[in-house]
Amino acid sequence: MKKILSILLLNFCLFSCYSQKSNSDIIYFLPSSVNEILIKELQKRGPNNETYIVLDKENTDTYTIYLNRLSNSSENFWVKHSNRSVFIQGKLIPLYFYSDEYFSFAEKGETVLKKLGTEEVIKKTINIRENTFFIKFKLDGEIVK
């Protein structure tokens, strides 16, 4: 009887760990005109370049895409914790929204919630993209800039 209880307890522990919710991937497909420009830029940068994309919505039908090299830790946080990616030339390139930088903190949610009632500082980071490759386009694929 003890063996059966032990086996049931072990199975329960294993299955409860396995049944945790996993992130589903959201894959974006850009208009072909935007895709072509991004492919050319990625080819210039070479195969060993770790890049990610930031998507910004300027108005109802105009979007801006920033192509960035993975470098500083706050960007790594959003890239690591995003379940979004863009499909370009058979590869998935990580994607997050520009608004993520404004409306969230580059820390795990539980850490931020613990700091709210204390004197600990919650870091707010905003990335400046002055010399970053970008494409402005309309929803139908027309390149604006």
PDB file of C-alpha atoms in Angstrom:
ATOM      1  CA  MET A   1       0.000   0.000   0.000  1.00  0.00           C
ATOM      2  CA  LYS A   2       2.853   2.379   0.807  1.00  0.00           C
ATOM      3  CA  LYS A   3       4.406   1.710  -2.597  1.00  0.00           C
ATOM      4  CA  ILE A   4       1.157   2.562  -4.359  1.00  0.00           C
ATOM      5  CA  LEU A   5       0.796   5.799  -2.394  1.00  0.00           C
ATOM      6  CA  SER A   6       4.421   6.703  -3.116  1.00  0.00           C
ATOM      7  CA  ILE A   7       3.979   6.028  -6.832  1.00  0.00           C
ATOM      8  CA  LEU A   8       0.741   8.049  -6.930  1.00  0.00           C
ATOM      9  CA  LEU A   9       2.393  10.946  -5.097  1.00  0.00           C
ATOM     10  CA  LEU A  10       5.391  10.857  -7.431  1.00  0.00           C
ATOM     11  CA  ASN A  11       3.118  10.786 -10.508  1.00  0.00           C
ATOM     12  CA  PHE A  12       1.074  13.668  -9.136  1.00  0.00           C
ATOM     13  CA  CYS A  13       4.219  15.763  -8.624  1.00  0.00           C
ATOM     14  CA  LEU A  14       5.552  14.969 -12.090  1.00  0.00           C
ATOM     15  CA  PHE A  15       2.275  15.698 -13.865  1.00  0.00           C
ATOM     16  CA  SER A  16       1.648  18.905 -11.938  1.00  0.00           C
ATOM     17  CA  CYS A  17       5.039  20.223 -13.058  1.00  0.00           C
ATOM     18  CA  TYR A  18       4.332  19.177 -16.623  1.00  0.00           C
ATOM     19  CA  SER A  19       0.904  20.802 -16.800  1.00  0.00           C
ATOM     20  CA  GLN A  20       2.148  24.331 -16.235  1.00  0.00           C
ATOM     21  CA  LYS A  21       1.012  26.768 -18.877  1.00  0.00           C
ATOM     22  CA  SER A  22       3.546  27.252 -21.647  1.00  0.00           C
ATOM     23  CA  ASN A  23       3.783  30.345 -23.808  1.00  0.00           C
ATOM     24  CA  SER A  24       2.372  30.076 -27.249  1.00  0.00           C
ATOM     25  CA  ASP A  25       4.333  31.682 -30.029  1.00  0.00           C
ATOM     26  CA  ILE A  26       2.815  34.537 -31.971  1.00  0.00           C
ATOM     27  CA  ILE A  27       4.442  34.737 -35.383  1.00  0.00           C
ATOM     28  CA  TYR A  28       4.097  37.908 -37.450  1.00  0.00           C
ATOM     29  CA  PHE A  29       4.266  37.996 -41.231  1.00  0.00           C
ATOM     30  CA  LEU A  30       5.157  41.418 -42.626  1.00  0.00           C
ATOM     31  CA  PRO A  31       4.169  42.813 -46.036  1.00  0.00           C
ATOM     32  CA  SER A  32       6.497  41.584 -48.788  1.00  0.00           C
ATOM     33  CA  SER A  33       7.880  45.080 -49.485  1.00  0.00           C
ATOM     34  CA  VAL A  34       8.991  45.400 -45.853  1.00  0.00           C
ATOM     35  CA  ASN A  35      10.296  41.833 -45.818  1.00  0.00           C
ATOM     36  CA  GLU A  36      12.513  42.488 -48.850  1.00  0.00           C
ATOM     37  CA  ILE A  37      14.125  45.540 -47.233  1.00  0.00           C
ATOM     38  CA  LEU A  38      14.709  43.670 -43.968  1.00  0.00           C
ATOM     39  CA  ILE A  39      16.266  40.727 -45.816  1.00  0.00           C
ATOM     40  CA  LYS A  40      18.731  43.053 -47.576  1.00  0.00           C
ATOM     41  CA  GLU A  41      19.660  44.723 -44.291  1.00  0.00           C
ATOM     42  CA  LEU A  42      20.105  41.393 -42.514  1.00  0.00           C
ATOM     43  CA  GLN A  43      22.355  40.159 -45.333  1.00  0.00           C
ATOM     44  CA  LYS A  44      24.556  43.259 -44.900  1.00  0.00           C
ATOM     45  CA  ARG A  45      24.929  42.496 -41.198  1.00  0.00           C
ATOM     46  CA  GLY A  46      26.069  38.916 -41.714  1.00  0.00           C
ATOM     47  CA  PRO A  47      24.890  35.541 -40.436  1.00  0.00           C
ATOM     48  CA  ASN A  48      26.286  35.690 -36.881  1.00  0.00           C
ATOM     49  CA  ASN A  49      24.478  38.861 -35.915  1.00  0.00           C
ATOM     50  CA  GLU A  50      21.883  38.531 -33.151  1.00  0.00           C
ATOM     51  CA  THR A  51      19.080  40.917 -33.994  1.00  0.00           C
ATOM     52  CA  TYR A  52      15.598  41.663 -32.800  1.00  0.00           C
ATOM     53  CA  ILE A  53      12.757  43.842 -34.040  1.00  0.00           C
ATOM     54  CA  VAL A  54      10.737  46.521 -32.282  1.00  0.00           C
ATOM     55  CA  LEU A  55       7.357  47.394 -33.756  1.00  0.00           C
ATOM     56  CA  ASP A  56       5.796  50.820 -33.201  1.00  0.00           C
ATOM     57  CA  LYS A  57       2.400  52.027 -34.359  1.00  0.00           C
ATOM     58  CA  GLU A  58       2.474  55.712 -35.250  1.00  0.00           C
ATOM     59  CA  ASN A  59      -1.179  56.159 -36.238  1.00  0.00           C
ATOM     60  CA  THR A  60      -4.079  54.119 -37.587  1.00  0.00           C
ATOM     61  CA  ASP A  61      -2.267  52.669 -40.557  1.00  0.00           C
ATOM     62  CA  THR A  62       1.405  53.661 -40.242  1.00  0.00           C
ATOM     63  CA  TYR A  63       3.924  51.423 -38.488  1.00  0.00           C
ATOM     64  CA  THR A  64       7.648  51.682 -37.825  1.00  0.00           C
ATOM     65  CA  ILE A  65       9.955  48.704 -37.502  1.00  0.00           C
ATOM     66  CA  TYR A  66      13.350  49.077 -35.834  1.00  0.00           C
ATOM     67  CA  LEU A  67      16.004  46.451 -36.518  1.00  0.00           C
ATOM     68  CA  ASN A  68      18.389  46.298 -33.568  1.00  0.00           C
ATOM     69  CA  ARG A  69      21.425  44.367 -32.440  1.00  0.00           C
ATOM     70  CA  LEU A  70      21.026  42.603 -29.139  1.00  0.00           C
ATOM     71  CA  SER A  71      23.221  44.462 -26.684  1.00  0.00           C
ATOM     72  CA  ASN A  72      22.055  45.916 -23.389  1.00  0.00           C
ATOM     73  CA  SER A  73      20.318  44.107 -20.564  1.00  0.00           C
ATOM     74  CA  SER A  74      16.961  45.941 -20.574  1.00  0.00           C
ATOM     75  CA  GLU A  75      16.417  45.063 -24.231  1.00  0.00           C
ATOM     76  CA  ASN A  76      17.431  41.484 -23.476  1.00  0.00           C
ATOM     77  CA  PHE A  77      14.643  41.343 -20.888  1.00  0.00           C
ATOM     78  CA  TRP A  78      11.893  42.249 -23.358  1.00  0.00           C
ATOM     79  CA  VAL A  79      13.312  40.022 -26.079  1.00  0.00           C
ATOM     80  CA  LYS A  80      13.646  37.096 -23.669  1.00  0.00           C
ATOM     81  CA  HIS A  81      10.147  37.465 -22.219  1.00  0.00           C
ATOM     82  CA  SER A  82       8.284  38.153 -25.452  1.00  0.00           C
ATOM     83  CA  ASN A  83       6.510  35.312 -27.167  1.00  0.00           C
ATOM     84  CA  ARG A  84       6.362  37.235 -30.450  1.00  0.00           C
ATOM     85  CA  SER A  85       8.585  36.843 -33.464  1.00  0.00           C
ATOM     86  CA  VAL A  86       8.731  37.869 -37.118  1.00  0.00           C
ATOM     87  CA  PHE A  87       9.156  35.295 -39.861  1.00  0.00           C
ATOM     88  CA  ILE A  88      11.838  36.487 -42.283  1.00  0.00           C
ATOM     89  CA  GLN A  89      13.535  34.248 -44.819  1.00  0.00           C
ATOM     90  CA  GLY A  90      12.911  31.032 -42.905  1.00  0.00           C
ATOM     91  CA  LYS A  91      14.050  32.470 -39.558  1.00  0.00           C
ATOM     92  CA  LEU A  92      12.157  33.689 -36.532  1.00  0.00           C
ATOM     93  CA  ILE A  93      13.479  37.016 -35.273  1.00  0.00           C
ATOM     94  CA  PRO A  94      12.341  38.097 -31.791  1.00  0.00           C
ATOM     95  CA  LEU A  95       9.850  40.972 -31.673  1.00  0.00           C
ATOM     96  CA  TYR A  96       8.424  43.205 -28.991  1.00  0.00           C
ATOM     97  CA  PHE A  97       6.329  46.355 -29.111  1.00  0.00           C
ATOM     98  CA  TYR A  98       7.714  49.846 -28.580  1.00  0.00           C
ATOM     99  CA  SER A  99       4.953  50.411 -26.025  1.00  0.00           C
ATOM    100  CA  ASP A 100       6.438  47.606 -23.882  1.00  0.00           C
ATOM    101  CA  GLU A 101       9.250  49.998 -23.003  1.00  0.00           C
ATOM    102  CA  TYR A 102       6.827  52.711 -21.882  1.00  0.00           C
ATOM    103  CA  PHE A 103       4.244  50.719 -19.977  1.00  0.00           C
ATOM    104  CA  SER A 104       6.354  48.044 -18.314  1.00  0.00           C
ATOM    105  CA  PHE A 105       9.511  47.654 -16.296  1.00  0.00           C
ATOM    106  CA  ALA A 106      12.500  45.588 -17.385  1.00  0.00           C
ATOM    107  CA  GLU A 107      12.039  43.282 -14.408  1.00  0.00           C
ATOM    108  CA  LYS A 108       9.894  40.247 -13.705  1.00  0.00           C
ATOM    109  CA  GLY A 109       6.354  41.047 -12.601  1.00  0.00           C
ATOM    110  CA  GLU A 110       6.691  39.384  -9.206  1.00  0.00           C
ATOM    111  CA  THR A 111       9.806  41.453  -8.485  1.00  0.00           C
ATOM    112  CA  VAL A 112       8.032  44.694  -9.418  1.00  0.00           C
ATOM    113  CA  LEU A 113       5.027  43.808  -7.249  1.00  0.00           C
ATOM    114  CA  LYS A 114       7.278  43.075  -4.250  1.00  0.00           C
ATOM    115  CA  LYS A 115       8.994  46.447  -4.644  1.00  0.00           C
ATOM    116  CA  LEU A 116       5.754  48.475  -4.870  1.00  0.00           C
ATOM    117  CA  GLY A 117       5.122  48.658  -1.134  1.00  0.00           C
ATOM    118  CA  THR A 118       8.750  49.197  -0.157  1.00  0.00           C
ATOM    119  CA  GLU A 119      11.464  51.785  -0.513  1.00  0.00           C
ATOM    120  CA  GLU A 120      13.189  49.786  -3.260  1.00  0.00           C
ATOM    121  CA  VAL A 121      13.586  51.520  -6.588  1.00  0.00           C
ATOM    122  CA  ILE A 122      11.902  50.110  -9.685  1.00  0.00           C
ATOM    123  CA  LYS A 123      14.063  50.908 -12.677  1.00  0.00           C
ATOM    124  CA  LYS A 124      12.370  52.471 -15.668  1.00  0.00           C
ATOM    125  CA  THR A 125      14.352  52.231 -18.879  1.00  0.00           C
ATOM    126  CA  ILE A 126      13.715  53.774 -22.267  1.00  0.00           C
ATOM    127  CA  ASN A 127      15.899  53.003 -25.260  1.00  0.00           C
ATOM    128  CA  ILE A 128      16.926  55.721 -27.695  1.00  0.00           C
ATOM    129  CA  ARG A 129      17.238  54.600 -31.298  1.00  0.00           C
ATOM    130  CA  GLU A 130      19.046  57.456 -33.027  1.00  0.00           C
ATOM    131  CA  ASN A 131      21.262  55.485 -35.410  1.00  0.00           C
ATOM    132  CA  THR A 132      19.091  52.413 -35.768  1.00  0.00           C
ATOM    133  CA  PHE A 133      17.874  50.983 -39.046  1.00  0.00           C
ATOM    134  CA  PHE A 134      14.130  51.517 -39.393  1.00  0.00           C
ATOM    135  CA  ILE A 135      11.334  51.254 -41.941  1.00  0.00           C
ATOM    136  CA  LYS A 136       8.082  53.214 -41.891  1.00  0.00           C
ATOM    137  CA  PHE A 137       5.280  51.525 -43.761  1.00  0.00           C
ATOM    138  CA  LYS A 138       1.544  51.461 -44.136  1.00  0.00           C
ATOM    139  CA  LEU A 139      -0.600  48.451 -43.415  1.00  0.00           C
ATOM    140  CA  ASP A 140      -0.912  47.661 -47.125  1.00  0.00           C
ATOM    141  CA  GLY A 141       2.898  47.474 -47.458  1.00  0.00           C
ATOM    142  CA  GLU A 142       3.543  50.936 -48.935  1.00  0.00           C
ATOM    143  CA  ILE A 143       6.926  52.192 -47.702  1.00  0.00           C
ATOM    144  CA  VAL A 144       6.625  55.668 -46.213  1.00  0.00           C
ATOM    145  CA  LYS A 145      10.283  56.270 -45.280  1.00  0.00           C
TER     146      LYS A 145
END
